[in-house]
Coordinates of C-alpha atoms and ligand atoms in Angstrom, one line a residue:
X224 CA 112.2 36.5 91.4
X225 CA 110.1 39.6 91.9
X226 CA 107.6 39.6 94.6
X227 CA 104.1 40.0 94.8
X228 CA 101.9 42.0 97.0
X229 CA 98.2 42.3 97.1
X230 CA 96.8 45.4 98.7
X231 CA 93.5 45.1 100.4
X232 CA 92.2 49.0 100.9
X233 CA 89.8 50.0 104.2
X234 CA 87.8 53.5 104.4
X235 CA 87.7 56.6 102.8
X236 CA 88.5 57.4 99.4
X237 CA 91.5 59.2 100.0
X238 CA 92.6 55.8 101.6
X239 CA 91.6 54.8 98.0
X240 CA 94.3 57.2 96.1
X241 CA 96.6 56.0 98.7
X242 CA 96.4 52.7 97.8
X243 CA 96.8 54.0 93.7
X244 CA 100.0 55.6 95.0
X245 CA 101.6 52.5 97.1
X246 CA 100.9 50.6 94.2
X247 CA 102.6 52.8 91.7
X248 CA 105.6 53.2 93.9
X249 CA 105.7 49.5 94.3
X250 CA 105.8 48.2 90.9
X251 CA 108.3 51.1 89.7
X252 CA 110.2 49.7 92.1
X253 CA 110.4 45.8 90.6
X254 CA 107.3 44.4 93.2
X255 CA 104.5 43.0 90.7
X256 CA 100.6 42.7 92.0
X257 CA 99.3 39.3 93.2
X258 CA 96.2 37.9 91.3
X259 CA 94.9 37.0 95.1
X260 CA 95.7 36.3 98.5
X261 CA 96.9 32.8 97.7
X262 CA 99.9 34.0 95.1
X263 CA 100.9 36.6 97.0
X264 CA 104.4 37.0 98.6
X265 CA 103.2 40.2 100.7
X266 CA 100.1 41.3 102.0
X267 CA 99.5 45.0 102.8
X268 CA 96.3 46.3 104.6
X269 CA 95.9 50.3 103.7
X270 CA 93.8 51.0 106.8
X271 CA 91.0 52.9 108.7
X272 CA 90.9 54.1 112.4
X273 CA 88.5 56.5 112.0
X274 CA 85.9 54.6 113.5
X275 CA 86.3 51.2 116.4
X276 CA 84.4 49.1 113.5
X277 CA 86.8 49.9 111.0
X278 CA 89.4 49.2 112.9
X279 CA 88.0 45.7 114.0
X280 CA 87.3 44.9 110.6
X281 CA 91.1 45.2 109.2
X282 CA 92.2 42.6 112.5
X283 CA 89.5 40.5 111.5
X284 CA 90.3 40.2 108.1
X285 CA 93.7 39.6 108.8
X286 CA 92.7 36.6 110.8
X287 CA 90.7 35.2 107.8
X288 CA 93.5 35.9 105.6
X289 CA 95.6 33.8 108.0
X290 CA 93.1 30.6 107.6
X291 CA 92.5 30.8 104.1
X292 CA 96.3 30.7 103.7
X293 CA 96.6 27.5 106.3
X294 CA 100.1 28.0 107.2
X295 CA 101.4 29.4 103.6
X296 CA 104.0 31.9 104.7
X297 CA 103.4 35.5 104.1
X298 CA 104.7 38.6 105.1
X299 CA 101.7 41.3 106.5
X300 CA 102.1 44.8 106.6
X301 CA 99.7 47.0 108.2
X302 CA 99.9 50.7 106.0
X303 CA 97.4 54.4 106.7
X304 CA 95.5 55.2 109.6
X305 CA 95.6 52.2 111.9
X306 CA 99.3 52.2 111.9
X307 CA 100.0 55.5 113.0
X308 CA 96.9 55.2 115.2
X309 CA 98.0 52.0 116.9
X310 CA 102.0 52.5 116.5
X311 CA 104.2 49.5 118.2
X312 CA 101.1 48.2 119.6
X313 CA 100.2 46.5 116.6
X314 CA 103.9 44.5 116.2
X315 CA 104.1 43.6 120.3
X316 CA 101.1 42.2 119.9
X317 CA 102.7 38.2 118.7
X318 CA 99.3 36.4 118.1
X319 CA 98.7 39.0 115.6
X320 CA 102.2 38.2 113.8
X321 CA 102.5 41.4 111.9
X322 CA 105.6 42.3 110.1
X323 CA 105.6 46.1 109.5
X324 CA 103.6 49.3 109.9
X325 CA 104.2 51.8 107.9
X326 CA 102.2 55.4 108.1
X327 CA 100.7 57.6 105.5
X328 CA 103.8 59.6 105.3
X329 CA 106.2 57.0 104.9
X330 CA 104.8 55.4 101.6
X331 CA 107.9 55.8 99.4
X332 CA 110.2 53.6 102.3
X333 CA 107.9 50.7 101.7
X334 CA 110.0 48.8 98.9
X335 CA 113.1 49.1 101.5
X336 CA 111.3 48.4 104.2
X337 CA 109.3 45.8 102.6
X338 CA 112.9 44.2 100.9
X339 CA 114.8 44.8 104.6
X340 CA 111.6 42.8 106.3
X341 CA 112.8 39.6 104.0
X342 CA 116.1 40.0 104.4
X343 CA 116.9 40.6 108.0
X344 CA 113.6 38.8 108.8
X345 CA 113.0 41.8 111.6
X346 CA 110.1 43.6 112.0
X347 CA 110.0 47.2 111.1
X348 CA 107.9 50.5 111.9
X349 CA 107.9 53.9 110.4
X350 CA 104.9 56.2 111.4
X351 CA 106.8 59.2 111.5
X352 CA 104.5 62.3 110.1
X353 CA 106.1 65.0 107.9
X354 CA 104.8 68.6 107.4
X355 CA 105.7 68.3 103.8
X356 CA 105.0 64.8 102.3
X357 CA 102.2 65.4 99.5
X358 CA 103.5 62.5 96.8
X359 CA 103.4 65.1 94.2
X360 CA 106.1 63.3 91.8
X361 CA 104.3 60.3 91.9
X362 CA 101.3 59.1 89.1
X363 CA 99.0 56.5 90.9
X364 CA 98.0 54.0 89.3
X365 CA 94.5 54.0 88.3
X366 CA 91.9 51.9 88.3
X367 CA 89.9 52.0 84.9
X368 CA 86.5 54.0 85.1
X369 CA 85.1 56.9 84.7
X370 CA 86.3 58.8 88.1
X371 CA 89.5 59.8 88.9
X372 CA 90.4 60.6 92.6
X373 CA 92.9 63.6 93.2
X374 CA 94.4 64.2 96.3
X375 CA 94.7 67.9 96.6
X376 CA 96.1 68.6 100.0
X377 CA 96.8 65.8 103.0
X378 CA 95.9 66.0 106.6
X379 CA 94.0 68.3 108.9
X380 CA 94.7 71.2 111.6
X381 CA 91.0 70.9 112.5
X382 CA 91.3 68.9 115.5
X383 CA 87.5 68.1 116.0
X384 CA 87.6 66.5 119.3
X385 CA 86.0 63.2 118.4
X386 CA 88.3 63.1 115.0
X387 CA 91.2 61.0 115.0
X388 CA 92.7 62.4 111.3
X389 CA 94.9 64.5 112.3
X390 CA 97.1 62.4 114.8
X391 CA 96.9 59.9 112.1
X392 CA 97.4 61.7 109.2
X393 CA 99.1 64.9 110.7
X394 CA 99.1 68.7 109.7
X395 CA 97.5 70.1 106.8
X396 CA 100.1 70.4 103.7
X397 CA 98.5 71.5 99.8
X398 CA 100.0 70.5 96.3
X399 CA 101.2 73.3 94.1
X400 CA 98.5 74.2 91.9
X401 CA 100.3 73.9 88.6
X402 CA 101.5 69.9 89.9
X403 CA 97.5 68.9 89.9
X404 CA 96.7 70.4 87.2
X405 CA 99.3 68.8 85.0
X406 CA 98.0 65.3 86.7
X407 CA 94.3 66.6 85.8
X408 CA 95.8 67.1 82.2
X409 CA 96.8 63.2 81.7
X410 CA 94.5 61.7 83.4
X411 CA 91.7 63.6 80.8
X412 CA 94.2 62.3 78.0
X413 CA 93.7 58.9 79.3
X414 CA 90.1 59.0 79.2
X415 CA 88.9 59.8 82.5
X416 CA 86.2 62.7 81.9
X417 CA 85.2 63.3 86.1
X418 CA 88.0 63.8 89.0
X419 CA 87.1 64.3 92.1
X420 CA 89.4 66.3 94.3
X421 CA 89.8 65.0 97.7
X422 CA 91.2 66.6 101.3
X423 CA 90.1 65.8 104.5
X424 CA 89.6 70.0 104.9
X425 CA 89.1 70.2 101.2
X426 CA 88.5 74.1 100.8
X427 CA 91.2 74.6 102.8
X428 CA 93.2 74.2 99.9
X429 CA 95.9 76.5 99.3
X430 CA 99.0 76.9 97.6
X431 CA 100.5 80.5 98.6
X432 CA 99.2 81.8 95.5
X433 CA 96.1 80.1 94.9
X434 CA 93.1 79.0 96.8
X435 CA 90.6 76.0 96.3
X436 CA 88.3 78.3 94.0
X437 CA 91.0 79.1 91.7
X438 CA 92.1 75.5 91.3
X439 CA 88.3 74.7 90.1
X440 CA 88.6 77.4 87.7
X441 CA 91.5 75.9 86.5
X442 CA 90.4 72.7 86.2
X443 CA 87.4 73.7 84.5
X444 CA 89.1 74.5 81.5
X445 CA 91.1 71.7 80.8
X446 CA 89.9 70.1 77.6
X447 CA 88.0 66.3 77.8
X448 CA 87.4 67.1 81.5
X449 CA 83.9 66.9 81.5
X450 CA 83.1 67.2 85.5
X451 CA 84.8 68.0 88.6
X452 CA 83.8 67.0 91.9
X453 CA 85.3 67.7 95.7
X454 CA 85.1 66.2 99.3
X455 CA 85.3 67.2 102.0
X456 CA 84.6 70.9 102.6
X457 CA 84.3 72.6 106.2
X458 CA 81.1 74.6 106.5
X459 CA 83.4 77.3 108.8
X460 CA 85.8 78.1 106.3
X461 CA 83.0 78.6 102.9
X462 CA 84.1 81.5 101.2
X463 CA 82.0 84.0 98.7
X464 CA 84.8 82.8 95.7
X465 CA 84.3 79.8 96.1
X466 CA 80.1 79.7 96.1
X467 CA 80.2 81.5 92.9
X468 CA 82.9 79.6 91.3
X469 CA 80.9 76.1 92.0
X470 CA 77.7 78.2 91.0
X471 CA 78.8 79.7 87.4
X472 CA 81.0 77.0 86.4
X473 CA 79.0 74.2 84.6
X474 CA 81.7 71.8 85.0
X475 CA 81.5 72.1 88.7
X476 CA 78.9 69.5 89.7
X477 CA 76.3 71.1 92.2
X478 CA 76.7 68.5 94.6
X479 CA 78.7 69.4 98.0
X480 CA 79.2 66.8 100.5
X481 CA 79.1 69.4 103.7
X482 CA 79.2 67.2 107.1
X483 CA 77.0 68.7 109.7
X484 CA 78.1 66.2 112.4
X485 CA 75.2 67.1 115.1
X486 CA 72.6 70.3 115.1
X487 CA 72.7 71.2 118.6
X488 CA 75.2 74.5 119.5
X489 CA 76.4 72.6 122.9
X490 CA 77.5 69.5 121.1
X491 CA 79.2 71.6 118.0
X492 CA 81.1 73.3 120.3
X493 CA 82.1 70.4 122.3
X494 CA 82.8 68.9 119.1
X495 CA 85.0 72.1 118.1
X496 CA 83.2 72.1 114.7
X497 CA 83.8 76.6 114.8
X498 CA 80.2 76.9 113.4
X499 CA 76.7 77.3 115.3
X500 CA 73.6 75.2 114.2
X501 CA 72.5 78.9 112.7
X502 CA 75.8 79.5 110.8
X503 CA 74.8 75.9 109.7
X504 CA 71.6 77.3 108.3
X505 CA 72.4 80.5 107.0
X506 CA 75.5 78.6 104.7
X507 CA 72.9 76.3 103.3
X508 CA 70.2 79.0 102.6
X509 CA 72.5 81.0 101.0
X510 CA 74.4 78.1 98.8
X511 CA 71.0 76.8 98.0
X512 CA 69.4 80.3 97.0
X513 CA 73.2 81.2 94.9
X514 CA 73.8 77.7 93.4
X515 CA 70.2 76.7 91.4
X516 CA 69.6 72.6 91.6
X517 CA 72.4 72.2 94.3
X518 CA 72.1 68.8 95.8
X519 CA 73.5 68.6 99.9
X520 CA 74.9 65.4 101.1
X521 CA 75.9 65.4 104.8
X522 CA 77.7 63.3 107.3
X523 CA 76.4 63.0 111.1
X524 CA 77.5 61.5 114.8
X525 CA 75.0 60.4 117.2
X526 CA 75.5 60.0 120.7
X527 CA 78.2 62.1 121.2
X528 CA 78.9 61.9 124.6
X529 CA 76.3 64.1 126.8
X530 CA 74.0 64.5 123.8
X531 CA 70.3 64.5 125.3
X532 CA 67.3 63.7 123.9
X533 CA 66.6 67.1 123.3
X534 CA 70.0 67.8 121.8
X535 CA 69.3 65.4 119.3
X536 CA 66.2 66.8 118.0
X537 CA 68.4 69.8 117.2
X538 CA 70.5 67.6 114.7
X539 CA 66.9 66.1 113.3
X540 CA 65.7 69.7 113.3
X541 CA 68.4 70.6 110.7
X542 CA 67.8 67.5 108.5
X543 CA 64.4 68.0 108.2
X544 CA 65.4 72.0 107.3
X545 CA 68.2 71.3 105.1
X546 CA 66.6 68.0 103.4
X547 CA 69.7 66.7 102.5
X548 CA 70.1 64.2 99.5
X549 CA 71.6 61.6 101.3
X550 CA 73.6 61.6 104.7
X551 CA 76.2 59.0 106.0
X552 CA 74.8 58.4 109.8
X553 CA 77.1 56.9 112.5
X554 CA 77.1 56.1 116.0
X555 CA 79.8 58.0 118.0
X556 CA 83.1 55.3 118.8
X557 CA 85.7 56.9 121.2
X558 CA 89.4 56.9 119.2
X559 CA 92.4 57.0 121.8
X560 CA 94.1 59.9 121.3
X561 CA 91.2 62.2 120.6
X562 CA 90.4 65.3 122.5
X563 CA 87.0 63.8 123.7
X564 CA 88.5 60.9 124.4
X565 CA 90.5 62.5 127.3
X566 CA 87.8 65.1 128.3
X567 CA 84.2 63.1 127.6
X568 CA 83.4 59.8 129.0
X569 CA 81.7 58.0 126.3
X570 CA 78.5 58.2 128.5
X571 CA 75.6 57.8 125.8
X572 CA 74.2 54.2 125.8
X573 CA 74.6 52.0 122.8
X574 CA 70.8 51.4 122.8
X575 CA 70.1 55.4 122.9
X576 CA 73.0 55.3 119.6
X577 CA 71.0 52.9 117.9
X578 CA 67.5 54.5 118.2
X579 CA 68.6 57.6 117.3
X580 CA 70.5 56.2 114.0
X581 CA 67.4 54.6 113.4
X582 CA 65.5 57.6 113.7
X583 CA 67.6 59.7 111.4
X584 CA 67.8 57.2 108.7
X585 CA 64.2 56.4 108.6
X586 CA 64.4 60.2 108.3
X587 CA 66.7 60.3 105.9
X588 CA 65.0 57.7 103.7
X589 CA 62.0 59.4 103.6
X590 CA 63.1 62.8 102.3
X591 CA 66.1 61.1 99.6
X592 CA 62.8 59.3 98.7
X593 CA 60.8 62.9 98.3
X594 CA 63.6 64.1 96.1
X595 CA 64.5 61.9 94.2
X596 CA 60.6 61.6 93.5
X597 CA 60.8 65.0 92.5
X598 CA 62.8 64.2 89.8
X599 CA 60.1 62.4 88.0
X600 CA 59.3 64.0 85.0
X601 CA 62.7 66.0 84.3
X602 CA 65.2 65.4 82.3
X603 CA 68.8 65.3 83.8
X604 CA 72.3 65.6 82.0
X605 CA 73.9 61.8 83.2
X606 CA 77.6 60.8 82.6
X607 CA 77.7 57.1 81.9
X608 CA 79.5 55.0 84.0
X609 CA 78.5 51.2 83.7
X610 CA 76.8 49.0 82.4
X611 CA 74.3 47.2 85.0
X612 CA 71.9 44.6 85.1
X613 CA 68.6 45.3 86.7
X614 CA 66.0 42.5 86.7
X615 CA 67.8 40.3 84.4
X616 CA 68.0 43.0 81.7
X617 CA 71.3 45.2 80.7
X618 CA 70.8 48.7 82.0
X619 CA 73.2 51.4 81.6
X620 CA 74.0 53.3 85.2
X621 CA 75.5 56.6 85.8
X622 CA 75.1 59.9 88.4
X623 CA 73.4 63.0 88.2
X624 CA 75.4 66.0 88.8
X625 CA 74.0 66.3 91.9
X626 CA 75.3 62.5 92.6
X627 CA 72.3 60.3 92.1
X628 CA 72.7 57.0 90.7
X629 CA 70.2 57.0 87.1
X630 CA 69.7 53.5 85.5
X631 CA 68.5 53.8 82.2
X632 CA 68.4 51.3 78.8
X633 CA 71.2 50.4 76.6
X634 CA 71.3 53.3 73.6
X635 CA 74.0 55.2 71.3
X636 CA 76.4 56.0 73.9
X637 CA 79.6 54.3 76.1
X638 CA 81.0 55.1 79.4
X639 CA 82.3 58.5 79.6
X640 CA 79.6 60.0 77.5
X641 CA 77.1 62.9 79.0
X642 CA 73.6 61.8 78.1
X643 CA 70.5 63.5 79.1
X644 CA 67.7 61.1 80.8
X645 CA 64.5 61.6 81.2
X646 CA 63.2 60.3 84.7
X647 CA 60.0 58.4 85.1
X648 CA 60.7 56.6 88.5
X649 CA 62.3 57.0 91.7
X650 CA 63.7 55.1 94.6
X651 CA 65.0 56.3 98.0
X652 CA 68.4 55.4 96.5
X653 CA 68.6 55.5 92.8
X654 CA 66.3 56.8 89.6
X655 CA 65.1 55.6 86.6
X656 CA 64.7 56.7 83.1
X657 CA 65.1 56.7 79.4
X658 CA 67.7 57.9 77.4
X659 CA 66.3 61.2 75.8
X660 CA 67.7 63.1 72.8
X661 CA 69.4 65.4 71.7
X662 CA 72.7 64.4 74.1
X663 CA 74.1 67.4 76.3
Ligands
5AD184 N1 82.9 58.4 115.8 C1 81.9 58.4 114.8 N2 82.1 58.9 113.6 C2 83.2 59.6 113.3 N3 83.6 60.2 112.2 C3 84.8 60.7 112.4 N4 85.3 60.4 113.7 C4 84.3 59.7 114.2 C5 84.1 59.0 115.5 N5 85.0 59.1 116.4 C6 82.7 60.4 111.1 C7 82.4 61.9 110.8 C8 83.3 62.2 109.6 C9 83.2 60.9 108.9 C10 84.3 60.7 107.9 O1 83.4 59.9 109.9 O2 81.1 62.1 110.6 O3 82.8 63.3 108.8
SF4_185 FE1 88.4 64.9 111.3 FE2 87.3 67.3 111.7 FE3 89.6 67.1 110.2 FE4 87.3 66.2 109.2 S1 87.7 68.3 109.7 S2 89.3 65.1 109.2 S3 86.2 65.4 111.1 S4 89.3 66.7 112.4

C-alpha cells in the first residue's frame, strides 16, 4: 500500500518552494499526500532556524502532533534549516523520538531514506551540503493561486554574522538561465500570471553568462506572464543594470524588499552587512528618484548585541528617512554556529529588545498608515487574487504593484485579471476601493 506523508512547512518562502519540491519528488516516487495528521503514515516538518522562536515552534508542534495522535504510530522526519542547524542532536535526543533529518540538499534521498526508515526501522541523517544541488530537473508542485514562487539560486556566501543561512543552507549556487525560464514558461501556460523569484542573495544571481537583470528581461517577455516579483536583494551588491531594468520594464513590479537590518555604521559593520548607513541612503535616493512609484519594504534586528540607545536611533533615523512601506521587525536571537555567536555575548536585555520593537513598529505603523493614506484618491492597476469577505459582504482582494493588499467589490473580472481600482480608504495595512474602468 502506498504511504502517506503530510508536510507541515515553517519560515520563509523559499522554505515554501521547498516544500513544492519534496512534494513533487515524493509522489513521483509512489508516496501519496495525507488529508491530515491523523491518516498520515509519515510526517515531515520542512523547518526554520533562522530565528530561536522558529525553532521552538517546530518542537512544539511536534509535541502536539504527538497528543493529537495518542499513541497512533508515525514516522517524523525533521527536513531544511533546523536539521542541518541542529544535526545528530535532534535524533540523540529519545524523548523527542525523531526518525530522520534530512537537509536542504539531500531532498531527492528522502523516498530511500524515508522507505529504509520502515524497513530497517533505524534512524537516518543526511545533512550533507553540496556546491551544486539547485533541483533544476524537478517541477514542484504548486499550490493553485495566482503566485508562483521560483527559486532562482540557493544559499548564501554572505556570512552576516548574526545569519545562520549559510551553515544551513550552504554556498551560493544559481540555475541556468534558460532552466527557469522554461519553468516560467509552463507555469504561465498553467495560469499563474505573477512569479516571484526568490534567493536568499537574490541579485546575486548569476549564471556565467547572465546576471539577475538579464533574467528579468527575460522573463518580461514571456507571454501571459503578467508580473514579476523578487526577494531578497543585498543593498551592497545593486547594480546600475539592474535599477533600470526594474525601472523600464512594466512587468517588473516596483516593489523591492531591501533589508536594512540596523542604521548605525558600528552595528552594520559588526553585522558584516558591506554597506554604511550612507551607502544605505544614497541606494534608496537614487532607486527612489530612477524607479517613479517604487514602494521599499525592509527587514530589521534590534538589540544586536552592544547596540546603544543611541545606536538605535540611527536605525529609527533611517526609517523615518526612507519611510518604508512596511518592515518585518525582530528582536536579535543568537543562532549557534554564527559568527556573533562566537564573538558577541548576547548582552542587550530582553526588555531593551522589546521597547525598541515597540518603538519601531509604532513607527512603522504610523508612516504604512501615511502612505497608504496617500493613496486615497488614485487609481492603481490591481491583479486579483481572492475573493474575501470583509464585514459579512464578498469583497474581491488583490496587491498593488508596489505590494499592498486592495479590497474592492465583486465586478466583471476573476483571479488573475489586472483591474485598475480606484482608492477611497486606507488602513495601516490594507486599501480600499472600487473597481474603476476601463481595465489595464
Ligand atoms: N536574529 C534575529 N533576526 C534574524 N534574521 C536573520 N537572522 C536573525 C537572527 N539571528 C532576520 C533578518 C533577515 C530575516 C529573514 O530574518 O532580518 O533579513
Ligand atoms: Fe543571512 Fe545575510 Fe545571507 Fe541574508 S544575506 S541569508 S541575512 S547571511
Amino acid at each position: 500500500m502506498k504511504k502517506k506523508i503530510f508536510l507541515c512547512t515553517y519560515g520563509c518562502q523559499m522554505n515554501e518552494y521547498d516544500s513544492e519540491l519534496i512534494e513533487s519528488i515524493l509522489t513521483a516516487d509512489g508516496f501519496v499526500l495525507a488529508a491530515d495528521i491523523q491518516d498520515a503514515d509519515i510526517i515531515l516538518l520542512n523547518t526554520c532556524a533562522v530565528r530561536n522562536n522558529a525553532e521552538r515552534k517546530v518542537f512544539n508542534h511536534i509535541d502536539d502532533i504527538r497528543h493529537e495522535l495518542q499513541g497512533k504510530p508515525v514516522y517524523i522526519g525533521i527536513l531544511g534549516c533546523v536539521a542541518t542547524h541542529l544535526k545528530e542532536q535532534i535524533i540523540k535526543n529519545k524523548k523527542r523520538k525523531i526518525d530522520f533529518v534530512v537537509g536542504p540538499d539531500s531532498y531527492r534521498q528522502l523516498p530511500d531514506i524515508i522507505r529504509k526508515v520502515i524497513k530497517e526501522n533505524e534512524k537516518i541523517f543526511d545533512v550533507s551540503l553540496t556546491t551544486k544541488e539547485n533541483y533544476e530537473d524537478i517541477t514542484p508542485t504548486r499550490k493553485e493561486g495566482i503566485n508562483a514562487w521560483v527559486a532562482v539560486m540557493r544559499g548564501c556566501d554572505n556570512f552576516c554574522t548574526f545569519c545562520v543561512v549559510p551553515y544551513t543552507r550552504g554556498r551560493e549556487r544559481s540555475r541556468p538561465m534558460e532552466n527557469i525560464l522554461d519553468e516560467v514558461r509552463s507555469l504561465a501556460a498553467k495560469g499563474h500570471p505573477q512569479v516571484t523569484f526568490l534567493g536568499q542573495n537574490v541579485n546575486s544571481y548569476h549564471d556565467n553568462q547572465f546576471d539577475f537583470a538579464d533574467l528579468l528581461e527575460a522573463t518580461s517577455a514571456i507571454e501571459g506572464i503578467k508580473r514579476i516579483r523578487f526577494m531578497s536583494p543585498h543593498p551592497k551588491d545593486y547594480l546600475e543594470k539592474l535599477i533600470n531594468v526594474v525601472a523600464n520594464n512594466p512587468k517588473i513590479c516596483k516593489h523591492i524588499h531591501l533589508p536594512l537590518q540596523a542604521g548605525n555604521d558600528r552595528i552594520l559593520q559588526l553585522m558584516n552587512r558591506g554597506y554604511t548607513k550612507a551607502d544605505y541612503l544614497s541606494l534608496v535616493d537614487k532607486l527612489y528618484s530612477h524607479i517613479p512609484g517604487l514602494t521599499l519594504t525592509t527587514d530589521i534586528i534590534v538589540g544586536f548585541p552592544t547596540e546603544t540607545d543611541a545606536d538605535f536611533l540611527d536605525t529609527v533615523e533611517v526609517m523615518e528617512k526612507v519611510r518604508f512601506a512596511s518592515a518585518f521587525i525582530f528582536k536579535y536571537s543568537e543562532r549557534k554556529g554564527t559568527i556573533a555567536a562566537k564573538k558577541y555575548p548576547d548582552d542587550v536585555p530582553e526588555e531593551k529588545k522589546t521597547e525598541r520593537i515597540m518603538k519601531l513598529n509604532d513607527l512603522q505603523k504610523r508612516i504604512s498608515f501615511e502612505k497608504n493614506r496617500s493613496w486615497i484618491g488614485k487609481t492603481l492597476p490591481v491583479l486579483v487574487e481572492s475573493e474575501t469577505i470583509a464585514k459579512g459582504a464578498t469583497q474581491f482582494q488583490g496587491r498593488s504593484d508596489g505590494y499592498v493588499t486592495v479590497v474592492f467589490p465583486p465586478g466583471n473580472y476573476k483571479a488573475g485579471d489586472i483591474v485598475n481600482v480606484t482608492i477611497q480608504e486606507a488602513s495601516s495595512h490594507w486599501l480600499k476601493g472600487i473597481h474603476h474602468t476601463p481595465d489595464a
